[in-house]
Amino acid sequence: MSTTPPPQALNTGTQPATDEPTADDGALAWLRALGPNGRRAFAGAFGGYALDSYDYFTLPLSMVALAAYFGLDSGQTGLFTTVTLVVSAVGGALAGVFADRVGRVKALMITVITYAVFTVACGFAPNYETLLVFRALQGLGFGGEWAVGAILVAEYASARHRGRTLGAVQSSWAVGWALAAVVYTLVFSFLGDDLAWRVMFWTGALPALLVLWMRRRVHDAPEATAVREQNAQKGSFVAIFRPGTAEAPGLLRTTVFAGLLSTGVQGGYYTLATWVPTYLKTERGLSVVGTGGYLTFLISGAFLGYLTGGYLTDVLGRKRNIWLFALLSALCILVYTHIPNGANTLLLVLGFPLGFCMSAIFSGFGSYLSELYPTALRGTGQGFTYNTGRAVGAVFPTLVGFLADSWGVGGALVFGAIGYGIAALALLGLPETRGKELA
């Protein structure tokens, strides 16, 4: 797929796609370039993804209490994550099609409402099977939110700043994660475990407030809407799997390799996100407050990683940024899980680079996937590839769960490094898109 804009490419930003300095350079140039409507879209996507993160982490943080309450083994608890991520592939793909056909903002609000409702429902589950079903349904909304929100902001962002703009949106995942860790520490410190896990899920009602604001203040980028509505092929799964011909390039190759890239990165990430809290409590013997302290370092690193990765994806290019942090993330996993017992201070310190690297690799995803697909198919392509990666990558946390009893959680976590290797290889089949206008 060519990275050269066609003659009538859509430029939805205000900055030129050039590396030459301009008067609008600076730390917040990307935010000024969005304009008033774009900044509201940014706020909606940022808030939606932060609360998406919050609702997701209610489960991993409550995993030990859930296992004790329902009498679950490691394989059964790992299945929670797998079901969430597998169903998220369906939700993400459908949300992408919906975003192409009826608009980004409408699709975004539907995904937020869906994950909020079923997160709250999880708190009322009377047994393991019901909780598994509710968590699966939560995945429908969870899967669609990021892809739709990223596209909404990408279509307002300038080509020059798109990487750091989407990296800033991505950093909201760390904000939601941090909020969940704070609430977890408070709830589990003051309530018994049998009630505390339910309260954690009930707090997942917070996103409903965001939807009320978005409904009145956030709108799709008008130029992108016009291009999308004029195309008869919008929201077509067939189109993103069409092979190329001598006359016209197809999207099949892009879809296959983008799906592999997403699988590798998310397989590594969700392995860590799901099992590190359990690893800290069961194999390192940390208390609730102690686990929260260690997660503070991990989450702080993640937040800075998102921002730094967003900047580097504009400077180095999309592919180089992902290659760099795939290597560093794999190395961090291997080091983190082989720290000797008793060296908990070292464990604390290394949590920061672990969180930094495994998050910086995500920063280029929103811009990269948006740039790989044309406007009429952007939601479908990004929604399908990103969330298929979630679904297939969900196998990694499950493998860790089933192997944890014999290998230990720390030993099984090395499977996350394999995911990053898959991501690095997938880049060989994809083009560089830095500086590309959206069309």
PDB file of N, CA, C and O in Angstrom, residues 239-292:
ATOM      1  N   ALA A 239     -14.481  -5.588   1.592  1.00  0.00           N
ATOM      2  CA  ALA A 239     -13.499  -4.661   1.028  1.00  0.00           C
ATOM      3  C   ALA A 239     -12.140  -4.758   1.713  1.00  0.00           C
ATOM      4  O   ALA A 239     -11.105  -4.634   1.057  1.00  0.00           O
ATOM      5  N   ILE A 240     -12.107  -4.984   3.024  1.00  0.00           N
ATOM      6  CA  ILE A 240     -10.804  -5.031   3.701  1.00  0.00           C
ATOM      7  C   ILE A 240     -10.094  -6.368   3.481  1.00  0.00           C
ATOM      8  O   ILE A 240      -8.920  -6.513   3.841  1.00  0.00           O
ATOM      9  N   PHE A 241     -10.790  -7.335   2.887  1.00  0.00           N
ATOM     10  CA  PHE A 241     -10.172  -8.623   2.561  1.00  0.00           C
ATOM     11  C   PHE A 241     -10.017  -8.824   1.051  1.00  0.00           C
ATOM     12  O   PHE A 241      -9.696  -9.922   0.603  1.00  0.00           O
ATOM     13  N   ARG A 242     -10.211  -7.770   0.287  1.00  0.00           N
ATOM     14  CA  ARG A 242     -10.109  -7.882  -1.163  1.00  0.00           C
ATOM     15  C   ARG A 242      -8.638  -7.841  -1.589  1.00  0.00           C
ATOM     16  O   ARG A 242      -7.916  -6.904  -1.253  1.00  0.00           O
ATOM     17  N   PRO A 243      -8.167  -8.861  -2.329  1.00  0.00           N
ATOM     18  CA  PRO A 243      -6.766  -8.845  -2.797  1.00  0.00           C
ATOM     19  C   PRO A 243      -6.577  -7.793  -3.880  1.00  0.00           C
ATOM     20  O   PRO A 243      -7.526  -7.387  -4.556  1.00  0.00           O
ATOM     21  N   GLY A 244      -5.340  -7.354  -4.042  1.00  0.00           N
ATOM     22  CA  GLY A 244      -5.045  -6.327  -5.022  1.00  0.00           C
ATOM     23  C   GLY A 244      -4.988  -6.872  -6.438  1.00  0.00           C
ATOM     24  O   GLY A 244      -4.851  -8.074  -6.670  1.00  0.00           O
ATOM     25  N   THR A 245      -5.122  -5.970  -7.399  1.00  0.00           N
ATOM     26  CA  THR A 245      -4.992  -6.300  -8.823  1.00  0.00           C
ATOM     27  C   THR A 245      -3.966  -5.362  -9.445  1.00  0.00           C
ATOM     28  O   THR A 245      -3.456  -4.445  -8.792  1.00  0.00           O
ATOM     29  N   ALA A 246      -3.682  -5.568 -10.713  1.00  0.00           N
ATOM     30  CA  ALA A 246      -2.728  -4.701 -11.410  1.00  0.00           C
ATOM     31  C   ALA A 246      -3.248  -3.266 -11.489  1.00  0.00           C
ATOM     32  O   ALA A 246      -2.478  -2.308 -11.518  1.00  0.00           O
ATOM     33  N   GLU A 247      -4.589  -3.110 -11.522  1.00  0.00           N
ATOM     34  CA  GLU A 247      -5.181  -1.784 -11.660  1.00  0.00           C
ATOM     35  C   GLU A 247      -5.377  -1.085 -10.316  1.00  0.00           C
ATOM     36  O   GLU A 247      -5.281   0.145 -10.235  1.00  0.00           O
ATOM     37  N   ALA A 248      -5.665  -1.854  -9.285  1.00  0.00           N
ATOM     38  CA  ALA A 248      -5.985  -1.235  -7.990  1.00  0.00           C
ATOM     39  C   ALA A 248      -5.427  -2.078  -6.848  1.00  0.00           C
ATOM     40  O   ALA A 248      -5.632  -3.298  -6.831  1.00  0.00           O
ATOM     41  N   PRO A 249      -4.729  -1.460  -5.899  1.00  0.00           N
ATOM     42  CA  PRO A 249      -4.219  -2.203  -4.741  1.00  0.00           C
ATOM     43  C   PRO A 249      -5.358  -2.622  -3.823  1.00  0.00           C
ATOM     44  O   PRO A 249      -6.337  -1.880  -3.656  1.00  0.00           O
ATOM     45  N   GLY A 250      -5.274  -3.801  -3.263  1.00  0.00           N
ATOM     46  CA  GLY A 250      -6.278  -4.274  -2.316  1.00  0.00           C
ATOM     47  C   GLY A 250      -5.796  -4.107  -0.886  1.00  0.00           C
ATOM     48  O   GLY A 250      -4.685  -3.629  -0.634  1.00  0.00           O
ATOM     49  N   LEU A 251      -6.636  -4.525   0.055  1.00  0.00           N
ATOM     50  CA  LEU A 251      -6.322  -4.351   1.472  1.00  0.00           C
ATOM     51  C   LEU A 251      -6.080  -5.676   2.191  1.00  0.00           C
ATOM     52  O   LEU A 251      -5.862  -5.686   3.400  1.00  0.00           O
ATOM     53  N   LEU A 252      -6.104  -6.794   1.458  1.00  0.00           N
ATOM     54  CA  LEU A 252      -5.948  -8.095   2.105  1.00  0.00           C
ATOM     55  C   LEU A 252      -4.628  -8.201   2.858  1.00  0.00           C
ATOM     56  O   LEU A 252      -4.594  -8.601   4.023  1.00  0.00           O
ATOM     57  N   ARG A 253      -3.522  -7.868   2.199  1.00  0.00           N
ATOM     58  CA  ARG A 253      -2.207  -7.960   2.829  1.00  0.00           C
ATOM     59  C   ARG A 253      -2.133  -7.077   4.077  1.00  0.00           C
ATOM     60  O   ARG A 253      -1.642  -7.505   5.130  1.00  0.00           O
ATOM     61  N   THR A 254      -2.643  -5.858   3.948  1.00  0.00           N
ATOM     62  CA  THR A 254      -2.644  -4.946   5.087  1.00  0.00           C
ATOM     63  C   THR A 254      -3.423  -5.528   6.258  1.00  0.00           C
ATOM     64  O   THR A 254      -2.968  -5.491   7.409  1.00  0.00           O
ATOM     65  N   THR A 255      -4.604  -6.072   5.988  1.00  0.00           N
ATOM     66  CA  THR A 255      -5.454  -6.612   7.046  1.00  0.00           C
ATOM     67  C   THR A 255      -4.804  -7.805   7.735  1.00  0.00           C
ATOM     68  O   THR A 255      -4.831  -7.914   8.976  1.00  0.00           O
ATOM     69  N   VAL A 256      -4.189  -8.693   6.984  1.00  0.00           N
ATOM     70  CA  VAL A 256      -3.557  -9.886   7.564  1.00  0.00           C
ATOM     71  C   VAL A 256      -2.393  -9.493   8.469  1.00  0.00           C
ATOM     72  O   VAL A 256      -2.297  -9.934   9.626  1.00  0.00           O
ATOM     73  N   PHE A 257      -1.499  -8.641   7.962  1.00  0.00           N
ATOM     74  CA  PHE A 257      -0.314  -8.299   8.752  1.00  0.00           C
ATOM     75  C   PHE A 257      -0.636  -7.349   9.904  1.00  0.00           C
ATOM     76  O   PHE A 257      -0.019  -7.422  10.972  1.00  0.00           O
ATOM     77  N   ALA A 258      -1.614  -6.466   9.723  1.00  0.00           N
ATOM     78  CA  ALA A 258      -2.031  -5.598  10.827  1.00  0.00           C
ATOM     79  C   ALA A 258      -2.674  -6.421  11.941  1.00  0.00           C
ATOM     80  O   ALA A 258      -2.497  -6.137  13.133  1.00  0.00           O
ATOM     81  N   GLY A 259      -3.408  -7.471  11.560  1.00  0.00           N
ATOM     82  CA  GLY A 259      -3.984  -8.361  12.553  1.00  0.00           C
ATOM     83  C   GLY A 259      -2.919  -9.110  13.338  1.00  0.00           C
ATOM     84  O   GLY A 259      -3.020  -9.285  14.563  1.00  0.00           O
ATOM     85  N   LEU A 260      -1.856  -9.570  12.651  1.00  0.00           N
ATOM     86  CA  LEU A 260      -0.746 -10.249  13.326  1.00  0.00           C
ATOM     87  C   LEU A 260      -0.009  -9.298  14.269  1.00  0.00           C
ATOM     88  O   LEU A 260       0.378  -9.672  15.385  1.00  0.00           O
ATOM     89  N   LEU A 261       0.198  -8.077  13.812  1.00  0.00           N
ATOM     90  CA  LEU A 261       0.859  -7.079  14.642  1.00  0.00           C
ATOM     91  C   LEU A 261       0.067  -6.845  15.925  1.00  0.00           C
ATOM     92  O   LEU A 261       0.619  -6.847  17.036  1.00  0.00           O
ATOM     93  N   SER A 262      -1.217  -6.674  15.789  1.00  0.00           N
ATOM     94  CA  SER A 262      -2.084  -6.443  16.940  1.00  0.00           C
ATOM     95  C   SER A 262      -2.106  -7.656  17.868  1.00  0.00           C
ATOM     96  O   SER A 262      -2.109  -7.519  19.093  1.00  0.00           O
ATOM     97  N   THR A 263      -2.095  -8.850  17.292  1.00  0.00           N
ATOM     98  CA  THR A 263      -2.087 -10.076  18.099  1.00  0.00           C
ATOM     99  C   THR A 263      -0.848 -10.149  18.967  1.00  0.00           C
ATOM    100  O   THR A 263      -0.926 -10.444  20.175  1.00  0.00           O
ATOM    101  N   GLY A 264       0.314  -9.888  18.380  1.00  0.00           N
ATOM    102  CA  GLY A 264       1.552  -9.987  19.135  1.00  0.00           C
ATOM    103  C   GLY A 264       1.646  -8.983  20.258  1.00  0.00           C
ATOM    104  O   GLY A 264       1.967  -9.325  21.405  1.00  0.00           O
ATOM    105  N   VAL A 265       1.350  -7.723  19.951  1.00  0.00           N
ATOM    106  CA  VAL A 265       1.466  -6.675  20.961  1.00  0.00           C
ATOM    107  C   VAL A 265       0.466  -6.896  22.094  1.00  0.00           C
ATOM    108  O   VAL A 265       0.795  -6.770  23.281  1.00  0.00           O
ATOM    109  N   GLN A 266      -0.768  -7.244  21.741  1.00  0.00           N
ATOM    110  CA  GLN A 266      -1.779  -7.400  22.780  1.00  0.00           C
ATOM    111  C   GLN A 266      -1.648  -8.718  23.536  1.00  0.00           C
ATOM    112  O   GLN A 266      -1.997  -8.797  24.713  1.00  0.00           O
ATOM    113  N   GLY A 267      -1.119  -9.737  22.882  1.00  0.00           N
ATOM    114  CA  GLY A 267      -0.833 -10.977  23.604  1.00  0.00           C
ATOM    115  C   GLY A 267       0.168 -10.733  24.721  1.00  0.00           C
ATOM    116  O   GLY A 267      -0.004 -11.206  25.851  1.00  0.00           O
ATOM    117  N   GLY A 268       1.220  -9.958  24.403  1.00  0.00           N
ATOM    118  CA  GLY A 268       2.200  -9.623  25.427  1.00  0.00           C
ATOM    119  C   GLY A 268       1.626  -8.727  26.505  1.00  0.00           C
ATOM    120  O   GLY A 268       1.811  -8.957  27.703  1.00  0.00           O
ATOM    121  N   TYR A 269       0.879  -7.718  26.084  1.00  0.00           N
ATOM    122  CA  TYR A 269       0.365  -6.745  27.042  1.00  0.00           C
ATOM    123  C   TYR A 269      -0.634  -7.371  28.011  1.00  0.00           C
ATOM    124  O   TYR A 269      -0.532  -7.187  29.234  1.00  0.00           O
ATOM    125  N   TYR A 270      -1.623  -8.084  27.485  1.00  0.00           N
ATOM    126  CA  TYR A 270      -2.668  -8.599  28.368  1.00  0.00           C
ATOM    127  C   TYR A 270      -2.185  -9.740  29.250  1.00  0.00           C
ATOM    128  O   TYR A 270      -2.761 -10.000  30.310  1.00  0.00           O
ATOM    129  N   THR A 271      -1.131 -10.405  28.848  1.00  0.00           N
ATOM    130  CA  THR A 271      -0.514 -11.378  29.740  1.00  0.00           C
ATOM    131  C   THR A 271      -0.034 -10.681  31.006  1.00  0.00           C
ATOM    132  O   THR A 271      -0.280 -11.147  32.133  1.00  0.00           O
ATOM    133  N   LEU A 272       0.631  -9.561  30.828  1.00  0.00           N
ATOM    134  CA  LEU A 272       1.146  -8.819  31.981  1.00  0.00           C
ATOM    135  C   LEU A 272       0.015  -8.154  32.764  1.00  0.00           C
ATOM    136  O   LEU A 272      -0.031  -8.213  33.995  1.00  0.00           O
ATOM    137  N   ALA A 273      -0.897  -7.484  32.052  1.00  0.00           N
ATOM    138  CA  ALA A 273      -1.968  -6.754  32.717  1.00  0.00           C
ATOM    139  C   ALA A 273      -2.848  -7.676  33.553  1.00  0.00           C
ATOM    140  O   ALA A 273      -3.344  -7.291  34.618  1.00  0.00           O
ATOM    141  N   THR A 274      -3.028  -8.910  33.087  1.00  0.00           N
ATOM    142  CA  THR A 274      -3.896  -9.853  33.786  1.00  0.00           C
ATOM    143  C   THR A 274      -3.216 -10.497  34.976  1.00  0.00           C
ATOM    144  O   THR A 274      -3.814 -10.658  36.048  1.00  0.00           O
ATOM    145  N   TRP A 275      -1.948 -10.848  34.824  1.00  0.00           N
ATOM    146  CA  TRP A 275      -1.313 -11.719  35.812  1.00  0.00           C
ATOM    147  C   TRP A 275      -0.310 -11.062  36.743  1.00  0.00           C
ATOM    148  O   TRP A 275       0.053 -11.650  37.765  1.00  0.00           O
ATOM    149  N   VAL A 276       0.150  -9.855  36.465  1.00  0.00           N
ATOM    150  CA  VAL A 276       1.114  -9.219  37.375  1.00  0.00           C
ATOM    151  C   VAL A 276       0.521  -8.997  38.774  1.00  0.00           C
ATOM    152  O   VAL A 276       1.197  -9.272  39.776  1.00  0.00           O
ATOM    153  N   PRO A 277      -0.747  -8.502  38.921  1.00  0.00           N
ATOM    154  CA  PRO A 277      -1.272  -8.372  40.289  1.00  0.00           C
ATOM    155  C   PRO A 277      -1.299  -9.696  41.049  1.00  0.00           C
ATOM    156  O   PRO A 277      -0.958  -9.749  42.236  1.00  0.00           O
ATOM    157  N   THR A 278      -1.694 -10.776  40.375  1.00  0.00           N
ATOM    158  CA  THR A 278      -1.704 -12.092  41.022  1.00  0.00           C
ATOM    159  C   THR A 278      -0.287 -12.547  41.355  1.00  0.00           C
ATOM    160  O   THR A 278      -0.027 -13.106  42.429  1.00  0.00           O
ATOM    161  N   TYR A 279       0.653 -12.304  40.452  1.00  0.00           N
ATOM    162  CA  TYR A 279       2.058 -12.657  40.675  1.00  0.00           C
ATOM    163  C   TYR A 279       2.605 -11.952  41.913  1.00  0.00           C
ATOM    164  O   TYR A 279       3.291 -12.562  42.756  1.00  0.00           O
ATOM    165  N   LEU A 280       2.282 -10.672  42.067  1.00  0.00           N
ATOM    166  CA  LEU A 280       2.778  -9.904  43.208  1.00  0.00           C
ATOM    167  C   LEU A 280       2.205 -10.413  44.530  1.00  0.00           C
ATOM    168  O   LEU A 280       2.892 -10.433  45.556  1.00  0.00           O
ATOM    169  N   LYS A 281       0.952 -10.840  44.506  1.00  0.00           N
ATOM    170  CA  LYS A 281       0.304 -11.287  45.750  1.00  0.00           C
ATOM    171  C   LYS A 281       0.648 -12.723  46.101  1.00  0.00           C
ATOM    172  O   LYS A 281       0.909 -13.050  47.258  1.00  0.00           O
ATOM    173  N   THR A 282       0.648 -13.624  45.106  1.00  0.00           N
ATOM    174  CA  THR A 282       0.811 -15.039  45.407  1.00  0.00           C
ATOM    175  C   THR A 282       2.265 -15.499  45.469  1.00  0.00           C
ATOM    176  O   THR A 282       2.616 -16.335  46.303  1.00  0.00           O
ATOM    177  N   GLU A 283       3.124 -14.958  44.606  1.00  0.00           N
ATOM    178  CA  GLU A 283       4.513 -15.416  44.578  1.00  0.00           C
ATOM    179  C   GLU A 283       5.471 -14.467  45.278  1.00  0.00           C
ATOM    180  O   GLU A 283       6.568 -14.865  45.672  1.00  0.00           O
ATOM    181  N   ARG A 284       5.055 -13.198  45.427  1.00  0.00           N
ATOM    182  CA  ARG A 284       5.897 -12.233  46.151  1.00  0.00           C
ATOM    183  C   ARG A 284       5.353 -11.941  47.533  1.00  0.00           C
ATOM    184  O   ARG A 284       6.003 -11.264  48.327  1.00  0.00           O
ATOM    185  N   GLY A 285       4.133 -12.431  47.814  1.00  0.00           N
ATOM    186  CA  GLY A 285       3.563 -12.303  49.150  1.00  0.00           C
ATOM    187  C   GLY A 285       3.246 -10.884  49.566  1.00  0.00           C
ATOM    188  O   GLY A 285       3.283 -10.557  50.759  1.00  0.00           O
ATOM    189  N   LEU A 286       2.901 -10.017  48.615  1.00  0.00           N
ATOM    190  CA  LEU A 286       2.606  -8.629  48.954  1.00  0.00           C
ATOM    191  C   LEU A 286       1.165  -8.469  49.415  1.00  0.00           C
ATOM    192  O   LEU A 286       0.260  -9.148  48.931  1.00  0.00           O
ATOM    193  N   SER A 287       0.952  -7.550  50.346  1.00  0.00           N
ATOM    194  CA  SER A 287      -0.390  -7.240  50.817  1.00  0.00           C
ATOM    195  C   SER A 287      -1.136  -6.413  49.767  1.00  0.00           C
ATOM    196  O   SER A 287      -0.577  -6.027  48.747  1.00  0.00           O
ATOM    197  N   VAL A 288      -2.401  -6.107  50.064  1.00  0.00           N
ATOM    198  CA  VAL A 288      -3.181  -5.260  49.167  1.00  0.00           C
ATOM    199  C   VAL A 288      -2.496  -3.912  48.972  1.00  0.00           C
ATOM    200  O   VAL A 288      -2.303  -3.425  47.853  1.00  0.00           O
ATOM    201  N   VAL A 289      -2.089  -3.280  50.083  1.00  0.00           N
ATOM    202  CA  VAL A 289      -1.426  -1.981  49.997  1.00  0.00           C
ATOM    203  C   VAL A 289      -0.069  -2.118  49.313  1.00  0.00           C
ATOM    204  O   VAL A 289       0.330  -1.298  48.492  1.00  0.00           O
ATOM    205  N   GLY A 290       0.645  -3.203  49.601  1.00  0.00           N
ATOM    206  CA  GLY A 290       1.946  -3.426  48.966  1.00  0.00           C
ATOM    207  C   GLY A 290       1.812  -3.613  47.475  1.00  0.00           C
ATOM    208  O   GLY A 290       2.600  -3.061  46.695  1.00  0.00           O
ATOM    209  N   THR A 291       0.807  -4.377  47.055  1.00  0.00           N
ATOM    210  CA  THR A 291       0.575  -4.564  45.621  1.00  0.00           C
ATOM    211  C   THR A 291       0.242  -3.240  44.953  1.00  0.00           C
ATOM    212  O   THR A 291       0.727  -2.931  43.862  1.00  0.00           O
ATOM    213  N   GLY A 292      -0.569  -2.411  45.612  1.00  0.00           N
ATOM    214  CA  GLY A 292      -0.899  -1.104  45.069  1.00  0.00           C
ATOM    215  C   GLY A 292       0.332  -0.233  44.892  1.00  0.00           C
ATOM    216  O   GLY A 292       0.463   0.496  43.905  1.00  0.00           O
TER     217      GLY A 292
END
